[in-house]
Short mmCIF file of C-alpha atoms and ligand atoms in Angstrom, two decimals:
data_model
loop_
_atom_site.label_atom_id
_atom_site.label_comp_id
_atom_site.label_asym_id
_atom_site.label_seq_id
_atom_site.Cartn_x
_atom_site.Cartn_y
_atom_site.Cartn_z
CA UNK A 1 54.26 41.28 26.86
CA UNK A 2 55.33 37.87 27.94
CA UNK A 3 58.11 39.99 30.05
CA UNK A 4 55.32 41.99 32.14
CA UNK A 5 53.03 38.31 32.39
CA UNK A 6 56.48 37.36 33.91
CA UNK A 7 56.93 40.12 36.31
CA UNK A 8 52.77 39.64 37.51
CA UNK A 9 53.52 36.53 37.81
CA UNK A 10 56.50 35.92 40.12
CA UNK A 11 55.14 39.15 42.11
CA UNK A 12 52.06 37.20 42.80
CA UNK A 13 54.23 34.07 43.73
CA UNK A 14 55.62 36.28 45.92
CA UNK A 15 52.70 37.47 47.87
CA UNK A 16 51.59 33.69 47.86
CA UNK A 17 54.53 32.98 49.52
CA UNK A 18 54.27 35.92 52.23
CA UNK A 19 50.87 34.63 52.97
CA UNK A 20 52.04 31.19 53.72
CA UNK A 21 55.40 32.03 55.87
CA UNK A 22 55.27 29.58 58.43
CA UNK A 23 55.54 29.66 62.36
CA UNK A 24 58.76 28.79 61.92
CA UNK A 25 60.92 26.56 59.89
CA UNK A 26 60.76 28.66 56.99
CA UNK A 27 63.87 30.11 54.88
CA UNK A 28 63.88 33.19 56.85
CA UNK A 29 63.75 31.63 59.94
CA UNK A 30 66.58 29.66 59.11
CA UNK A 31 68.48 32.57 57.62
CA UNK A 32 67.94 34.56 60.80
CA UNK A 33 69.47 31.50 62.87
CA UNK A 34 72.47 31.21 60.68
CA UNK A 35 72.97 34.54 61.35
CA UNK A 36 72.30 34.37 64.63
CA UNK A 37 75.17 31.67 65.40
CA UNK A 38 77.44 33.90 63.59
CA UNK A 39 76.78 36.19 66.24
CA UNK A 40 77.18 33.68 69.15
CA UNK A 41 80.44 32.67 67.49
CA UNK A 42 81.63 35.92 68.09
CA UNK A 43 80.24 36.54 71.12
CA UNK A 44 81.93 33.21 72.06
CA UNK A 45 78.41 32.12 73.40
CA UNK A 46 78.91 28.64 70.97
CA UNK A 47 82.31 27.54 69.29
CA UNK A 48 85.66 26.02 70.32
CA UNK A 49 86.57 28.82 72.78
CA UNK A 50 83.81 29.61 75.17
CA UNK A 51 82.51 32.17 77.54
CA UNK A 52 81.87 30.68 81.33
CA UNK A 53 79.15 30.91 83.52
CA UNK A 54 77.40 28.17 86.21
CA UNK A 55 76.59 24.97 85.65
CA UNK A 56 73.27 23.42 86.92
CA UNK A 57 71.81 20.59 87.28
CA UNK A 58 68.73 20.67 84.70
CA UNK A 59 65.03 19.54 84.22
CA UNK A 60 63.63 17.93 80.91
CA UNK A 61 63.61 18.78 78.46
CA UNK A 62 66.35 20.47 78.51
CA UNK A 63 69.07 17.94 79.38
CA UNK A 64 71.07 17.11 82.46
CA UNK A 65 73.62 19.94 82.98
CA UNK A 66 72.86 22.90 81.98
CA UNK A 67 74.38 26.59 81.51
CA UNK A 68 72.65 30.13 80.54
CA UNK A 69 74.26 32.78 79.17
CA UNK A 70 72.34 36.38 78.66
CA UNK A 71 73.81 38.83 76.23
CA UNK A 72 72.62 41.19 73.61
CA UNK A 73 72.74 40.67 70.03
CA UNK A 74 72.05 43.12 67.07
CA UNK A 75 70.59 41.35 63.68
CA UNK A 76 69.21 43.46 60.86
CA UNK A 77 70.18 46.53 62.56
CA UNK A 78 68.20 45.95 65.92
CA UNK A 79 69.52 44.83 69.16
CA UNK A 80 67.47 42.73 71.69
CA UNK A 81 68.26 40.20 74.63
CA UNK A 82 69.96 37.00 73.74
CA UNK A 83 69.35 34.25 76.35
CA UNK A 84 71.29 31.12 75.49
CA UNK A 85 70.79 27.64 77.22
CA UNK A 86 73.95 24.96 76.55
CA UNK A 87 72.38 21.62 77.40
CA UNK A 88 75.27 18.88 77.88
CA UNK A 89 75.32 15.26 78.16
CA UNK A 90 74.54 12.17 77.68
CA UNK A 91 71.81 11.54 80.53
CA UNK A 92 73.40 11.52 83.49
CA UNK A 93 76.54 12.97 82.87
CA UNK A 94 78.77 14.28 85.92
CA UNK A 95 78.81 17.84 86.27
CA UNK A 96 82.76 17.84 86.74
CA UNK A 97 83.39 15.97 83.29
CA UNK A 98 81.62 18.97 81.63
CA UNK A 99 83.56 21.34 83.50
CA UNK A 100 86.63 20.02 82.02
CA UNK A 101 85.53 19.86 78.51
CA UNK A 102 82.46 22.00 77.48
CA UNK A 103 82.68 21.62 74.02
CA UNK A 104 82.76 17.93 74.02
CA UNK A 105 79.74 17.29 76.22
CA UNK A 106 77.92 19.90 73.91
CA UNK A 107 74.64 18.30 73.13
CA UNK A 108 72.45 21.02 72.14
CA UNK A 109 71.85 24.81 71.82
CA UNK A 110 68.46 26.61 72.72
CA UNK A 111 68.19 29.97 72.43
CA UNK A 112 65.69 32.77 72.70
CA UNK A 113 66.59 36.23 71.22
CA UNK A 114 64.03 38.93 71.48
CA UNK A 115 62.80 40.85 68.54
CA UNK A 116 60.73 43.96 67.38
CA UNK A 117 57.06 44.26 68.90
CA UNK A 118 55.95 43.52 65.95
CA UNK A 119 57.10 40.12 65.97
CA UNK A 120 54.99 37.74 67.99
CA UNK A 121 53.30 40.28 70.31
CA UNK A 122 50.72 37.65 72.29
CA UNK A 123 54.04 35.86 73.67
CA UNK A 124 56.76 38.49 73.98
CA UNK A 125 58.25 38.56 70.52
CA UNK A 126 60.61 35.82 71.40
CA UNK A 127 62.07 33.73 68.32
CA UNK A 128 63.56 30.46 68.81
CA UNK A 129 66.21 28.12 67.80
CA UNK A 130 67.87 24.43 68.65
CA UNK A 131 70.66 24.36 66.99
CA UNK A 132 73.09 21.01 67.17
CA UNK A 133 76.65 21.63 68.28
CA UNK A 134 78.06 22.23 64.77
CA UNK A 135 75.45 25.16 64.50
CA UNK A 136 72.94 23.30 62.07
CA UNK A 137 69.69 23.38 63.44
CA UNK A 138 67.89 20.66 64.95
CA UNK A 139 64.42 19.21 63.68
CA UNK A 140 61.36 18.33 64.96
CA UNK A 141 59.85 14.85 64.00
CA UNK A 142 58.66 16.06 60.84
CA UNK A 143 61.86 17.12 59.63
CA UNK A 144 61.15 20.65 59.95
CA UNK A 145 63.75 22.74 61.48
CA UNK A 146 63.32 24.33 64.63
CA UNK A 147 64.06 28.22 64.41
CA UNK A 148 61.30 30.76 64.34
CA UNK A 149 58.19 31.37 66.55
CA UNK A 150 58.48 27.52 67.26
CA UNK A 151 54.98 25.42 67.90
CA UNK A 152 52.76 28.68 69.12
CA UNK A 153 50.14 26.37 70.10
CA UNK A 154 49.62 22.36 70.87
CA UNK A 155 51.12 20.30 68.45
CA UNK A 156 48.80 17.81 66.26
CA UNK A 157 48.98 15.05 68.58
CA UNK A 158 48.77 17.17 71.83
CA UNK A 159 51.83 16.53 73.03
CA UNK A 160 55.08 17.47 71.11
CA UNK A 161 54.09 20.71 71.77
CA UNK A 162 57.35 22.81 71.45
CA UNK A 163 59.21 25.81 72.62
CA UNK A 164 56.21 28.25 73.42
CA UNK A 165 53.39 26.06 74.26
CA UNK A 166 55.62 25.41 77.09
CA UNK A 167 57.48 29.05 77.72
CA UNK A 168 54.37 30.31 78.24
CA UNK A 169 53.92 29.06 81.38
CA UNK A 170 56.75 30.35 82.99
CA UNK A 171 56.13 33.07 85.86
CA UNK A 172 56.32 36.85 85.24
CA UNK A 173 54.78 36.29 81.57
CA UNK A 174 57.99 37.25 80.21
CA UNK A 175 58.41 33.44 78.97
CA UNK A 176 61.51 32.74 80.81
CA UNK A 177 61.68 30.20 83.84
CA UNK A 178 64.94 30.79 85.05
CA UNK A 179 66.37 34.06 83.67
CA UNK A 180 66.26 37.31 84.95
CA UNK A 181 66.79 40.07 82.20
CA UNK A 182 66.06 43.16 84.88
CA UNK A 183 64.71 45.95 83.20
CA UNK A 184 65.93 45.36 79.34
C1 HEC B 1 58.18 21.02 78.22
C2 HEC B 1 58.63 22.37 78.53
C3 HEC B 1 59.69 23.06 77.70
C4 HEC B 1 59.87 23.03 76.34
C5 HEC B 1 59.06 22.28 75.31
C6 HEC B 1 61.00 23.91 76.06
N1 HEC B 1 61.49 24.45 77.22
FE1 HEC B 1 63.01 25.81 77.38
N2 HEC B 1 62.88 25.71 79.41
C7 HEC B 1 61.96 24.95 80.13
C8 HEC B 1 62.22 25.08 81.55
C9 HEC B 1 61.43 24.39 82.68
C10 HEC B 1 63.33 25.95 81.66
C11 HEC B 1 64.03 26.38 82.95
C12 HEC B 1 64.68 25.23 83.64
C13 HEC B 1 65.94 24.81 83.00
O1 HEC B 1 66.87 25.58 82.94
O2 HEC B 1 66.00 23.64 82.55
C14 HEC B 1 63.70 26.35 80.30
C15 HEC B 1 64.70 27.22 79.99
C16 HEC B 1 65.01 27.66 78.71
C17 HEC B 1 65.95 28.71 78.39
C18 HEC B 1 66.66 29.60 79.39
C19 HEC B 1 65.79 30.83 79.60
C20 HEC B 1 64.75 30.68 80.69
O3 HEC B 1 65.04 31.11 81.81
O4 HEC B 1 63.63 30.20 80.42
C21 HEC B 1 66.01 28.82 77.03
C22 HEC B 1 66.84 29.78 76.21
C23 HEC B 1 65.10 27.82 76.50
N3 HEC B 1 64.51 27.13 77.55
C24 HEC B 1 64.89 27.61 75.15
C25 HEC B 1 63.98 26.68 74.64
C26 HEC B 1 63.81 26.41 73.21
C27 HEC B 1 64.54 27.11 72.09
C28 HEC B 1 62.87 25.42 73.13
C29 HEC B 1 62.32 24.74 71.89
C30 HEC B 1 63.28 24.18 70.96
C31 HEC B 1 62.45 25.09 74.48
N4 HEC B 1 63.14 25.87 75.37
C32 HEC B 1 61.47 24.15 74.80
C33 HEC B 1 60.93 24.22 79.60
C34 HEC B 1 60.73 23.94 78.25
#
């Protein structure tokens, strides 16, 4: 008896918790960014030996030189486009010094990887992450960490109002500014 109260019991806990999955922040966010990184590691999108591409000169709040890298990644079986954003500094940092050493201007990492339709389908499925340069992820002001559908709307006091609130105004409606996936 006390075995089946059990068993109602954490199932219900269970369902409580489904209901109240976060936005983002959550464990499963957090789990899917770990495993993310992994990927990037691999991929040699973040880590000690690095893939090249452009450097720019940046707007906030992204930082002052700046580098995107597109790729695909495949997490729990499903591919989707990666688009990943190194932002380097400190403020005002000259482009050439971050040429020479990437990994030591390293600030930040921002990435968007597309997922299933299913996923956030008013703003193009897109989960987030800002991950520090060791590959733990960065938090907002309330501590909570920033992986996941990241501040869908305005935040409480209007302004800190995150990843999407602000992707969504990019052109196309595909919520990127800069990048071009084509047709994928
Ligand atoms: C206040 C607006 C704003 C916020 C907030 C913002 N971004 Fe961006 N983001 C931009 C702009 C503008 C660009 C393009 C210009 C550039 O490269 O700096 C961009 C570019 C990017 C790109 C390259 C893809 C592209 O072409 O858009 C990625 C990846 C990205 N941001 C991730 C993030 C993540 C993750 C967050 C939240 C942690 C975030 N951004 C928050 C404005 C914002």
């Amino acid at each position: 008896m006390i075995r089946i109260i059990t068993v109602v019991f954490l199932i219900a806990c269970g369902q409580g918790l489904r209901a109240q999955e976060p936005d983002f922040g959550g464990p499963k966010d957090t789990a899917y960014a770990d495993a993310l990184w992994q990927q990037m590691l691999t991929l040699k999108l973040v880590g000690d030996d690095l893939e090249e591409d452009q450097l720019y000169t940046g707007v906030q709040p992204h930082g002052f030189v700046l580098e995107n890298l597109v790729a695909e990644a495949t997490l729990e079986g499903r591919t989707g486009a990666l688009v990943v954003k190194r932002n380097y500094g400190p403020s005002g940092i000259d482009m050439a010094v971050v040429e020479r050493d990437r990994v030591a201007a390293l600030k930040a990492v921002t990435v968007m990887f597309r997922r299933d339709a299913s996923y956030d389908p008013g703003n193009q499925n897109w989960f987030y992450a800002k991950y520090r340069p060791d590959g733990s992820l960065d938090k907002n002001p309330k501590g909570v960490p920033l992986a996941g559908r990241v501040a869908k709307g305005v935040g409480p006091d209007g302004t800190d109002a995150g990843c999407i609130a602000c992707h969504r105004a990019a052109p196309g409606n595909d919520f990127l500014f800069v990048t071009d996936l084509g047709d994928s």
